[in-house]
């Protein structure tokens, strides 16, 4: 028999065998509160250690209460989700967690977005009946992520993301009983570990135990310094998610309002990382074609497949875990860094501003970008190409701080010359987008013919590993796509074992790509939010008049006036980089 | 944590143990057990080698090492001192005996003296409740220990006149 009949809160229902009580309840609209449990449907990501016991329910005929998240339904089961016994147990559990939790909600970075705070509210907790020892740990600050594990409730979501999804293996539960906590090995700091700063631990942490390094004050200070020209770039995925912070529906595109808000905040120029994404395609696409041409000419030493290199967490991942493959990824810098480099040379020269008087701020869906802009190779005499990288969340808090009524803002356009972009630049924000953008340009440069169709639906989707073959006018190009570092590891293993026939592979560290980045508004386990953001990105692409990077007029102008041609010596110096063995 | 470089043959020894268990991640506890038996303790560098061999993360290895009180990252002293904290010993004053050892040796439970002579640990019941409170130094059992005797026990070993069989393996 494939189905099971049961009753939940006096409602009879039939569900698939093997479902949990939690899933069964959800199917009839009964909400059982959970804390440690988190599931991203269709992405194969689930955390159910059954540890917090907040989801306990009463099952008739069973002596003890059952955790709904990890108890399978059984034929004839009678479940009461809100009996007095279940409610009391649930409140006791939350009170016990709160008894070992700092009560600094008013000034906590997570206030208003904290699942523990919400739970205490949901259960109507007005008093904590338990007083006991409080665990205290040293705060660990890295270039991108702050660990304040006094606030850790041992839900172990971060551990699941770090180990099972990302296979980075930095975080693990350590010690025993009251002293147990999630930590890197030997309680070392994150910046001594192999952490990639992907920020997926931050994205799923229910409390304020894991947060990004907040740099909003640095930006406010720069904006109020009359000696500085402060310019801003904003990544593609930000416009598809920022609206959520202001109560808008997930998937609402807010590009025009975003520009308007940044201008109101006082940025001297509002530019677009999408412009740099187009530039990335010019460099990376040319690099791909060069390698392909050499390969076709019979050069045995040519490194194929070429791997994308836009994602800083992915770069740090292979530097730690696959240093032997460090010659395979494209040497093209990420769009954030290309933008910074061009802003502090081409743009600064054009405007007659000294490098040290120009401050470049970026708005990113990502926490790893904070680490990336601090890398030594992206500095000139100690001055970084990008000064500060703020997350989408930090930008939202800046907008609120400046009393800007976001939803009533009018739509404004980016400034020029670094604000013009194509649809190809926009789709960098989702898994599959970078490689689709590269294909659009590489196809036309290689075949010297216009694309028969611009949308490559075979490259789109949410599956962790995807592959497709694109016909380059008689020459089949094999494309691989992976998002999530665990999936990336899978593909890298195939390459190492010589089982790959890919010519080009796109890798993004975060599930979903940048739309699911560690710096985005919290999704709280709702995968539909990611899907809607993805749809918004493709919608923005579809709305663009120009949808191929090599047709961006300002990119053409940049090469004519400044860089020469893709992969020129100047382009090499400003737009390419090298990788390091970090083992 | 100060880095110590493992001798080549130590690394070899660890690799052999891992290989003995098929380099399987699921055998982690057995591997740790055997390696600790050989080396006496499990410093960070040893855990790193084990993690590499078993293809798991060093954080996971450290998680297991810190979960089980049997595993230790601190080298045991030449003369490991264990105080029984079982019920019988406890009610007959083991706690006072323990604090006297801590005071005399200037170490906490789980630590070793700077000269590496002594390490201090607690254990539960050695089956000699009739002799409570019981202290073990290496394999040798001291019964009915009063706090005032502690200084003499330490002196006995420090001056090297104790029997050789008390030395830890």
XYZ file of C-alpha atoms in Angstrom:
752
model
C 0.000 0.000 0.000
C 1.369 3.350 -0.978
C -0.843 5.615 1.103
C -1.642 5.970 4.783
C -4.827 7.214 6.413
C -4.590 9.224 9.580
C -6.215 12.025 11.545
C -4.560 15.282 12.499
C -6.445 17.683 14.767
C -9.679 15.790 14.048
C -9.238 16.127 10.300
C -8.966 12.838 8.382
C -6.416 12.750 5.590
C -4.564 10.430 3.256
C -0.869 10.922 2.587
C 1.962 9.073 0.900
C 3.574 6.328 2.924
C 6.853 7.477 4.410
C 5.726 11.068 4.883
C 6.413 12.671 8.238
C 3.688 13.988 10.531
C 5.012 17.482 9.753
C 4.591 16.989 5.997
C 1.145 15.450 6.466
C 0.029 18.371 8.634
C 1.360 20.873 6.122
C -0.647 19.201 3.353
C -3.924 20.099 5.134
C -2.771 23.542 6.225
C -1.954 22.691 9.843
C 1.156 24.601 10.840
C 3.282 22.788 13.392
C 6.059 25.102 14.611
C 9.639 23.976 13.963
C 13.021 25.394 14.817
C 15.888 23.112 13.863
C 14.075 21.593 10.893
C 14.632 23.183 7.494
C 13.808 21.830 4.074
C 14.434 23.348 0.673
C 11.958 21.398 -1.449
C 13.198 20.111 -4.828
C 16.793 21.010 -3.960
C 17.553 17.922 -1.936
C 18.460 20.033 1.076
C 17.009 19.031 4.406
C 18.025 19.411 8.020
C 16.107 17.238 10.469
C 18.272 16.212 13.363
C 15.135 16.084 15.540
C 17.152 17.952 18.114
C 15.122 20.925 19.272
C 11.849 19.086 20.049
C 9.782 22.189 19.335
C 7.629 20.236 16.873
C 6.466 17.620 19.363
C 2.857 16.442 18.967
C 0.655 14.039 20.862
C -0.053 10.727 19.145
C -2.872 8.672 20.674
C -1.651 5.396 22.128
C 1.964 6.556 22.255
C 3.437 7.146 25.687
C 5.809 9.989 24.836
C 5.346 12.941 22.543
C 6.531 12.523 18.943
C 8.756 14.985 17.057
C 6.635 15.726 13.977
C 9.625 16.496 11.721
C 11.082 13.017 11.954
C 8.198 10.723 12.869
C 6.676 8.855 9.955
C 2.927 8.623 9.670
C 1.307 5.236 10.341
C -2.032 3.762 9.354
C -4.828 4.942 11.650
C -2.602 7.361 13.552
C -4.452 10.018 15.554
C -2.389 13.164 16.038
C -3.101 16.202 18.185
C -0.809 19.062 17.291
C -2.021 21.492 19.933
C -3.099 19.435 22.920
C -2.251 21.020 26.254
C 0.509 18.461 26.719
C 2.093 19.288 23.381
C 1.837 23.032 23.957
C 3.353 22.779 27.440
C 6.225 20.645 26.194
C 6.846 23.032 23.308
C 6.937 26.036 25.600
C 9.220 24.267 28.056
C 11.629 23.469 25.245
C 11.723 27.064 24.038
C 12.037 28.428 27.577
C 14.997 26.123 28.169
C 16.656 27.335 24.974
C 16.006 30.939 26.007
C 17.450 30.297 29.470
C 20.838 29.773 27.773
C 20.490 32.543 25.203
C 21.692 36.143 25.522
C 18.688 38.391 26.050
C 19.988 41.201 23.861
C 17.269 41.032 21.196
C 16.962 44.824 21.060
C 20.455 45.245 19.683
C 20.968 41.874 17.991
C 21.847 41.922 14.269
C 19.133 39.333 13.694
C 16.328 41.112 15.541
C 13.177 41.047 13.434
C 14.519 38.173 11.363
C 15.192 35.717 14.168
C 13.329 32.431 14.162
C 13.873 31.950 17.899
C 12.413 35.383 18.611
C 9.461 34.552 16.346
C 8.999 31.239 18.138
C 8.918 32.882 21.569
C 6.340 35.283 20.189
C 4.329 32.515 18.507
C 4.167 30.518 21.731
C 3.302 33.566 23.804
C 6.220 33.167 26.166
C 6.195 35.908 28.769
C 8.405 34.393 31.420
C 11.403 32.090 31.558
C 10.951 29.687 34.426
C 14.447 28.290 34.287
C 17.629 29.902 35.481
C 20.934 28.213 34.935
C 24.399 28.440 33.533
C 24.897 30.498 30.357
C 27.406 29.290 27.835
C 29.926 31.896 26.767
C 32.334 31.699 23.869
C 34.758 34.063 22.268
C 33.419 35.940 19.247
C 35.104 34.989 15.985
C 35.350 37.703 13.357
C 36.584 36.883 9.857
C 36.727 39.092 6.753
C 33.119 38.185 5.927
C 31.334 36.257 8.676
C 30.962 36.804 12.425
C 30.388 33.803 14.680
C 28.742 34.730 17.972
C 28.078 31.229 19.223
C 26.609 32.328 22.541
C 23.532 32.603 20.345
C 23.891 29.109 18.846
C 20.923 26.875 19.622
C 22.479 23.740 18.111
C 19.926 23.392 15.331
C 22.899 22.297 13.211
C 21.555 23.772 9.991
C 24.896 25.491 9.343
C 26.703 22.217 9.887
C 24.423 20.505 7.367
C 24.981 23.263 4.788
C 28.744 23.322 5.330
C 29.184 19.544 5.189
C 26.420 17.979 3.152
C 25.509 20.714 0.674
C 28.812 22.547 0.293
C 31.185 19.697 1.340
C 33.528 22.316 2.744
C 33.642 20.646 6.149
C 34.629 23.609 8.304
C 31.835 23.391 10.859
C 31.085 20.494 13.155
C 29.378 19.951 16.468
C 32.061 19.634 19.132
C 32.174 18.765 22.836
C 29.337 17.156 24.718
C 26.111 17.932 26.543
C 25.763 21.503 27.750
C 29.191 22.350 26.335
C 28.382 21.246 22.800
C 28.530 23.900 20.131
C 29.120 24.173 16.393
C 32.693 25.196 15.642
C 35.628 24.787 13.272
C 38.220 22.155 14.233
C 40.274 22.985 17.339
C 38.020 26.011 17.817
C 40.211 27.865 15.352
C 38.991 31.099 13.794
C 37.146 30.883 10.491
C 39.896 32.808 8.722
C 42.406 30.086 9.639
C 40.130 27.388 8.288
C 39.250 26.306 4.750
C 36.012 28.329 4.969
C 35.032 29.709 1.553
C 32.810 32.451 3.050
C 29.973 31.238 0.816
C 27.716 32.366 3.637
C 25.214 29.530 3.349
C 25.619 29.013 7.103
C 24.567 32.628 7.565
C 21.660 32.160 5.160
C 20.154 29.343 7.234
C 21.094 30.309 10.811
C 17.817 30.820 12.687
C 19.377 33.182 15.250
C 22.117 35.806 15.422
C 24.895 33.231 15.897
C 26.120 33.676 12.309
C 25.918 37.044 10.610
C 27.822 39.008 7.998
C 30.461 41.595 8.906
C 28.450 44.810 8.825
C 30.110 47.641 6.900
C 27.211 50.062 6.607
C 28.892 52.537 8.968
C 32.022 52.653 6.815
C 29.848 53.505 3.829
C 27.906 56.189 5.726
C 31.226 57.737 6.762
C 32.545 57.705 3.182
C 29.309 59.244 1.895
C 29.570 62.115 4.350
C 33.207 62.880 3.508
C 33.235 65.810 1.072
C 36.755 64.933 -0.093
C 35.594 61.592 -1.489
C 33.774 60.709 -4.655
C 31.705 57.660 -3.761
C 30.347 55.452 -6.519
C 28.319 52.285 -6.253
C 27.807 49.152 -8.328
C 24.975 46.723 -7.797
C 24.979 43.043 -8.640
C 22.250 41.465 -10.812
C 20.658 39.323 -8.099
C 20.092 42.287 -5.763
C 17.313 43.806 -7.896
C 15.367 40.536 -7.799
C 15.350 40.298 -3.999
C 15.704 43.716 -2.340
C 11.949 44.382 -2.545
C 11.331 41.526 -0.085
C 12.978 43.609 2.641
C 10.249 46.191 2.122
C 7.307 43.804 2.168
C 7.072 43.271 -1.576
C 6.264 39.919 -3.132
C 9.278 37.684 -3.782
C 10.251 37.990 -7.428
C 9.381 41.692 -7.650
C 11.940 43.486 -9.807
C 12.982 46.754 -8.201
C 15.800 47.891 -10.507
C 14.489 51.458 -10.955
C 13.714 51.956 -7.269
C 17.091 50.508 -6.344
C 18.853 53.104 -8.497
C 16.663 55.828 -7.070
C 17.360 54.740 -3.470
C 21.129 54.624 -4.042
C 21.015 58.120 -5.522
C 19.010 59.362 -2.520
C 21.599 57.856 -0.203
C 24.115 60.234 -1.752
C 26.214 58.098 -4.067
C 27.825 60.323 -6.680
C 27.315 57.779 -9.443
C 25.049 54.744 -9.498
C 26.515 52.078 -11.736
C 25.726 48.491 -12.525
C 27.811 45.370 -11.924
C 25.952 44.012 -14.966
C 28.172 46.280 -17.062
C 31.183 44.458 -15.615
C 29.394 41.168 -16.208
C 29.283 42.044 -19.898
C 32.981 42.829 -19.673
C 33.587 39.475 -17.995
C 31.889 37.755 -20.919
C 34.167 39.563 -23.370
C 37.262 38.333 -21.527
C 36.049 34.913 -20.439
C 34.307 34.230 -23.759
C 37.469 35.141 -25.650
C 39.524 32.937 -23.362
C 37.129 30.047 -24.034
C 37.369 30.590 -27.788
C 41.179 30.789 -27.631
C 41.378 27.530 -25.742
C 38.880 25.881 -28.101
C 40.754 27.060 -31.173
C 44.045 25.716 -29.826
C 42.314 22.458 -28.952
C 40.901 22.136 -32.457
C 44.333 22.859 -33.889
C 45.537 19.794 -32.024
C 47.304 21.463 -29.073
C 47.483 18.706 -26.456
C 48.433 21.010 -23.555
C 45.342 23.159 -23.723
C 43.315 23.194 -20.498
C 39.738 22.140 -21.074
C 37.120 22.458 -19.773
C 37.320 26.105 -18.863
C 35.617 26.858 -15.555
C 33.953 30.157 -14.667
C 35.598 32.266 -12.002
C 32.989 34.870 -11.002
C 32.203 33.370 -7.644
C 34.728 34.180 -4.886
C 33.644 31.305 -2.638
C 34.137 28.874 -5.505
C 37.593 30.343 -6.157
C 38.589 29.885 -2.513
C 37.082 26.389 -2.568
C 39.284 25.124 -5.393
C 42.340 26.931 -4.012
C 41.944 24.894 -0.804
C 40.515 21.644 -2.082
C 41.641 21.236 -5.688
C 44.855 23.278 -6.033
C 46.039 20.820 -8.672
C 43.260 22.121 -10.926
C 44.023 25.804 -10.434
C 45.081 26.281 -14.058
C 41.687 25.227 -15.404
C 39.412 28.069 -14.287
C 39.291 31.174 -16.414
C 41.743 33.819 -15.257
C 39.046 36.468 -15.667
C 38.351 38.384 -12.472
C 34.814 38.456 -11.122
C 32.485 41.237 -12.309
C 32.781 42.973 -8.906
C 36.562 43.163 -9.262
C 36.514 44.048 -12.965
C 34.224 46.919 -12.108
C 36.508 48.122 -9.306
C 39.566 47.905 -11.503
C 37.964 49.825 -14.389
C 36.410 52.380 -11.998
C 39.752 53.203 -10.383
C 41.590 53.502 -13.707
C 39.433 54.304 -16.758
C 36.632 56.098 -14.893
C 38.917 57.918 -12.426
C 41.085 59.155 -15.316
C 38.012 60.242 -17.295
C 36.691 62.200 -14.318
C 40.091 63.493 -13.206
C 39.775 61.954 -9.739
C 42.770 60.605 -7.841
C 42.549 56.924 -7.030
C 42.670 57.504 -3.283
C 39.806 60.017 -3.470
C 37.498 57.542 -5.194
C 35.538 55.117 -3.031
C 33.950 52.132 -4.758
C 31.087 50.454 -2.940
C 29.396 47.325 -4.193
C 25.975 45.925 -3.319
C 26.161 42.171 -3.466
C 23.883 39.199 -2.737
C 26.933 37.634 -1.181
C 29.098 37.669 1.931
C 32.178 36.193 0.184
C 32.449 39.401 -1.862
C 33.579 41.126 1.350
C 36.469 38.711 1.511
C 37.152 38.967 -2.222
C 37.587 42.747 -2.278
C 40.127 42.420 0.523
C 42.391 40.008 -1.393
C 45.870 41.481 -1.868
C 45.958 40.959 -5.639
C 42.985 43.322 -5.947
C 44.803 46.253 -4.352
C 47.142 48.848 -5.802
C 49.641 50.170 -3.233
C 47.293 49.012 -0.490
C 44.280 50.780 -1.993
C 41.585 48.236 -2.870
C 39.790 48.316 -6.233
C 36.537 47.835 -4.320
C 36.477 49.491 -0.911
C 33.330 48.042 0.655
C 30.970 45.243 -0.314
C 27.549 45.439 1.301
C 24.989 42.647 1.220
C 21.441 43.134 -0.066
C 20.361 43.033 3.596
C 22.826 45.738 4.612
C 21.600 47.972 1.787
C 18.020 47.505 3.012
C 19.043 48.611 6.489
C 20.842 51.663 5.042
C 17.707 52.630 3.091
C 15.624 52.351 6.266
C 18.235 54.334 8.202
C 17.964 57.149 5.654
C 14.169 57.376 6.044
C 13.647 56.485 2.397
C 10.160 55.219 1.615
C 11.285 52.524 -0.760
C 7.959 51.413 -2.189
C 7.053 55.002 -3.161
C 10.299 55.705 -4.980
C 10.126 56.434 -8.678
C 12.091 54.372 -11.182
C 15.388 55.878 -12.248
C 18.116 54.813 -14.680
C 21.745 53.945 -13.986
C 24.462 56.499 -14.709
C 26.825 56.147 -17.662
C 29.293 54.909 -18.792
C 29.491 52.041 -16.285
C 25.749 51.568 -15.921
C 24.729 50.248 -19.327
C 24.213 46.534 -19.478
C 22.651 43.810 -21.551
C 20.339 40.943 -20.722
C 23.405 38.723 -20.715
C 24.819 40.670 -17.775
C 21.570 40.378 -15.835
C 21.348 36.590 -15.932
C 24.691 36.297 -14.092
C 22.421 36.414 -11.058
C 21.109 32.873 -11.438
C 22.578 29.424 -11.872
C 23.147 28.803 -15.583
C 23.188 32.501 -16.407
C 26.914 33.086 -16.773
C 27.363 30.228 -19.170
C 24.267 31.246 -21.177
C 25.669 34.765 -21.464
C 29.021 33.322 -22.543
C 27.365 31.089 -25.136
C 25.435 34.011 -26.628
C 28.662 35.881 -27.257
C 31.019 32.979 -28.007
C 28.583 31.566 -30.574
C 28.486 34.771 -32.571
C 32.208 35.425 -32.310
C 33.009 31.837 -33.324
C 30.482 31.281 -36.089
C 30.375 34.924 -37.246
C 26.621 34.390 -37.610
C 23.738 35.822 -35.575
C 22.187 33.490 -33.001
C 19.067 31.749 -34.300
C 17.536 32.101 -30.789
C 18.724 33.977 -27.721
C 17.058 31.932 -24.955
C 18.874 28.741 -24.075
C 16.245 26.952 -22.019
C 18.404 23.819 -21.916
C 20.829 25.687 -19.627
C 18.170 26.911 -17.208
C 16.608 25.318 -14.156
C 17.309 24.431 -10.555
C 18.812 20.957 -10.808
C 22.122 20.779 -8.963
C 24.143 19.468 -11.896
C 22.985 20.082 -15.449
C 24.521 19.459 -18.827
C 23.673 20.434 -22.363
C 25.249 20.371 -25.773
C 25.055 23.535 -27.837
C 25.610 23.341 -31.571
C 28.197 25.945 -32.610
C 27.362 25.687 -36.308
C 28.406 22.074 -36.633
C 30.758 21.958 -33.652
C 29.047 20.579 -30.549
C 30.030 22.415 -27.356
C 29.434 20.444 -24.162
C 28.387 22.622 -21.261
C 28.228 21.678 -17.587
C 26.566 23.630 -14.807
C 26.831 23.108 -11.060
C 25.487 25.151 -8.187
C 26.257 24.310 -4.593
C 29.874 23.399 -3.868
C 29.011 19.737 -3.272
C 27.797 19.555 -6.855
C 30.899 21.421 -7.977
C 33.018 18.802 -6.201
C 31.168 16.085 -8.129
C 32.024 17.718 -11.457
C 35.643 18.338 -10.440
C 36.022 14.685 -9.520
C 34.765 13.684 -12.965
C 37.317 16.013 -14.538
C 40.120 14.567 -12.417
C 39.123 11.044 -13.330
C 39.103 12.012 -16.998
C 35.402 11.247 -17.305
C 34.385 14.678 -18.414
C 33.945 15.723 -22.023
C 32.912 19.237 -21.104
C 34.324 22.252 -22.877
C 33.014 24.789 -20.404
C 31.541 24.590 -16.920
C 29.786 27.201 -14.848
C 30.070 26.937 -11.100
C 28.220 28.936 -8.464
C 28.704 28.216 -4.777
C 25.224 28.968 -3.568
C 22.187 26.811 -4.309
C 20.313 28.666 -7.040
C 23.318 30.839 -7.837
C 23.541 34.439 -6.599
C 19.752 34.707 -6.158
C 20.261 32.316 -3.234
C 23.407 34.048 -2.026
C 24.404 34.300 1.617
C 23.781 38.053 1.608
C 20.224 37.961 0.284
C 17.052 38.533 2.319
C 16.494 35.430 4.446
C 14.382 32.772 2.705
C 13.667 30.889 5.972
C 13.602 27.612 4.076
C 11.063 28.675 1.447
C 12.440 27.522 -1.899
C 9.622 29.234 -3.824
C 11.280 32.540 -3.005
C 14.419 31.433 -4.867
C 12.380 30.257 -7.852
C 10.535 33.579 -8.043
C 13.803 35.498 -7.907
C 15.085 33.351 -10.755
C 11.987 34.117 -12.825
C 12.486 37.820 -12.140
C 16.056 37.634 -13.454
C 14.945 36.036 -16.739
C 12.126 38.575 -16.962
C 14.645 41.430 -16.681
C 16.757 39.780 -19.392
C 13.723 39.495 -21.656
C 12.936 43.193 -21.144
C 16.369 44.337 -22.297
C 16.762 45.775 -25.767
C 20.297 44.411 -26.049
C 20.814 40.873 -24.792
C 24.362 40.006 -25.892
C 27.385 41.346 -24.039
C 29.452 42.112 -27.154
C 26.714 44.455 -28.379
C 26.854 46.693 -25.284
C 27.855 50.081 -26.804
C 29.718 51.198 -23.681
C 31.701 47.960 -23.636
C 32.651 48.562 -27.276
C 33.644 52.118 -26.336
C 35.683 50.920 -23.337
C 37.741 48.642 -25.595
C 38.142 51.361 -28.225
C 39.171 54.079 -25.792
C 41.097 52.153 -23.197
C 41.606 48.408 -23.286
C 42.301 47.708 -26.951
C 40.849 44.267 -27.379
C 39.887 41.347 -25.133
C 42.912 39.574 -23.607
C 45.157 42.524 -24.558
C 48.098 43.270 -22.289
C 46.146 46.020 -20.559
C 43.119 43.751 -20.177
C 45.380 41.111 -18.672
C 46.776 43.522 -16.170
C 43.417 44.990 -15.119
C 40.880 42.239 -15.685
C 42.648 38.945 -15.063
C 44.106 37.330 -11.992
C 45.970 34.296 -10.698
C 45.090 31.621 -8.166
C 46.991 30.267 -5.200
C 47.515 26.866 -3.654
C 46.133 27.293 -0.154
C 46.728 23.803 1.193
C 47.653 25.944 19.294
C 51.390 25.506 18.682
C 52.083 23.427 15.614
C 54.260 20.404 16.098
C 55.685 18.649 13.128
C 55.044 14.957 13.192
C 57.964 12.644 12.586
C 57.787 10.799 9.281
C 57.467 7.432 10.981
C 54.626 8.727 13.190
C 52.727 9.768 10.076
C 53.467 6.331 8.657
C 52.146 4.670 11.818
C 48.888 6.639 11.617
C 48.480 5.818 7.936
C 48.973 2.141 8.690
C 46.237 2.194 11.317
C 43.882 3.951 8.913
C 44.680 1.412 6.203
C 44.058 -1.411 8.643
C 40.476 -0.140 8.914
C 40.162 0.210 5.146
C 40.451 4.029 5.265
C 36.720 4.027 5.938
C 35.144 7.108 7.439
C 32.798 4.883 9.438
C 35.791 3.410 11.285
C 36.822 6.788 12.686
C 36.291 5.862 16.326
C 38.245 2.623 15.978
C 41.066 4.460 14.236
C 41.207 7.132 16.934
C 41.191 4.454 19.619
C 44.091 2.577 18.102
C 46.133 5.669 17.286
C 45.727 6.973 20.824
C 46.887 3.612 22.145
C 50.034 3.920 20.038
C 50.809 7.606 20.609
C 49.272 8.236 24.001
C 47.216 11.186 22.810
C 45.648 12.809 19.729
C 47.151 16.230 19.004
C 45.742 18.411 16.201
C 48.367 17.303 13.676
C 47.472 13.651 14.231
C 43.787 14.416 13.700
C 44.661 16.188 10.462
C 46.440 13.120 9.122
C 43.520 10.888 10.121
C 41.011 13.226 8.456
C 43.029 13.183 5.243
C 43.367 9.408 5.202
C 39.682 8.770 5.942
C 38.595 11.523 3.528
C 36.558 13.346 6.095
C 36.829 16.843 7.532
C 39.151 17.563 10.414
C 36.235 19.368 12.097
C 34.333 16.052 12.170
C 37.351 14.252 13.640
C 37.733 16.954 16.264
C 34.011 16.703 16.984
C 34.380 13.012 17.805
C 37.584 13.514 19.826
C 35.909 16.159 21.986
C 32.692 14.153 22.364
C 34.235 11.097 24.030
C 36.049 11.706 27.287
C 38.269 8.709 26.514
C 40.065 10.641 23.803
C 42.600 13.237 24.849
C 44.563 15.906 23.044
C 46.931 16.409 25.947
C 49.871 14.071 26.388
C 49.533 12.041 29.566
C 52.174 12.611 32.186
C 54.893 10.106 32.899
C 52.818 9.225 35.962
C 49.106 9.583 35.178
C 47.103 10.239 38.345
C 43.443 9.239 38.380
C 41.086 10.076 41.208
C 38.014 7.911 41.543
C 34.852 10.003 41.678
C 32.481 7.067 42.023
C 29.769 7.330 44.682
C 31.650 5.539 47.449
C 34.876 7.477 46.926
C 32.994 10.718 46.524
C 31.152 10.443 49.844
C 34.392 9.517 51.574
C 36.121 12.708 50.495
C 37.513 12.197 46.953
C 36.717 15.803 46.153
C 39.060 17.106 48.887
C 41.748 14.708 47.696
C 41.318 15.966 44.152
C 41.565 19.622 45.151
C 44.734 18.857 47.092
C 46.260 17.253 43.961
C 45.229 20.300 41.908
C 46.803 22.623 44.505
C 50.034 20.674 44.806
C 50.513 20.085 41.055
C 49.087 23.455 39.944
C 47.041 21.806 37.184
C 43.337 21.354 36.461
C 41.643 18.047 35.692
C 42.677 16.893 32.203
C 45.978 18.759 32.285
C 49.603 17.747 32.704
C 52.341 19.406 34.715
C 54.838 21.502 32.750
C 57.641 19.026 33.409
C 55.473 16.273 31.912
C 55.798 14.136 35.053
C 52.136 14.108 36.146
C 48.718 14.330 34.571
C 45.501 14.568 36.524
C 42.214 12.887 35.630
C 39.029 11.670 37.216
C 37.415 8.303 36.648
C 34.363 6.430 37.804
C 34.781 3.421 40.106
C 37.727 1.087 39.807
C 35.917 -1.634 41.769
C 37.817 -1.036 44.973
C 35.061 0.723 46.876
C 36.180 -0.912 50.131
C 39.336 1.179 49.906
C 37.522 4.465 49.188
C 38.673 7.061 48.455
C 40.918 5.542 45.804
C 43.692 7.138 43.785
C 45.549 5.409 40.953
C 48.971 6.382 39.756
C 49.619 4.458 36.571
C 48.570 0.920 37.453
C 49.211 1.270 41.177
C 46.228 1.725 43.518
C 46.366 3.854 46.670
C 43.468 3.276 49.117
C 41.956 5.334 51.943
C 43.800 8.405 50.742
C 43.530 11.446 52.973
C 44.322 14.924 51.623
C 47.340 15.064 53.946
C 48.887 12.043 52.172
C 48.794 13.676 48.761
C 52.077 15.532 49.210
C 53.853 12.265 50.011
C 52.413 10.397 47.036
C 53.645 13.141 44.707
C 57.048 13.231 46.419
C 57.413 9.476 46.057
C 57.123 9.698 42.262
C 58.913 12.979 41.787
C 62.001 11.614 43.520
C 61.932 8.630 41.240
C 61.952 6.003 43.974
C 58.543 4.661 42.943
C 58.293 1.282 41.356
C 58.881 1.288 37.604
C 55.632 -0.556 36.969
C 53.673 2.601 37.828
C 54.941 4.217 34.656
C 52.354 4.691 32.002
C 52.561 2.667 28.855
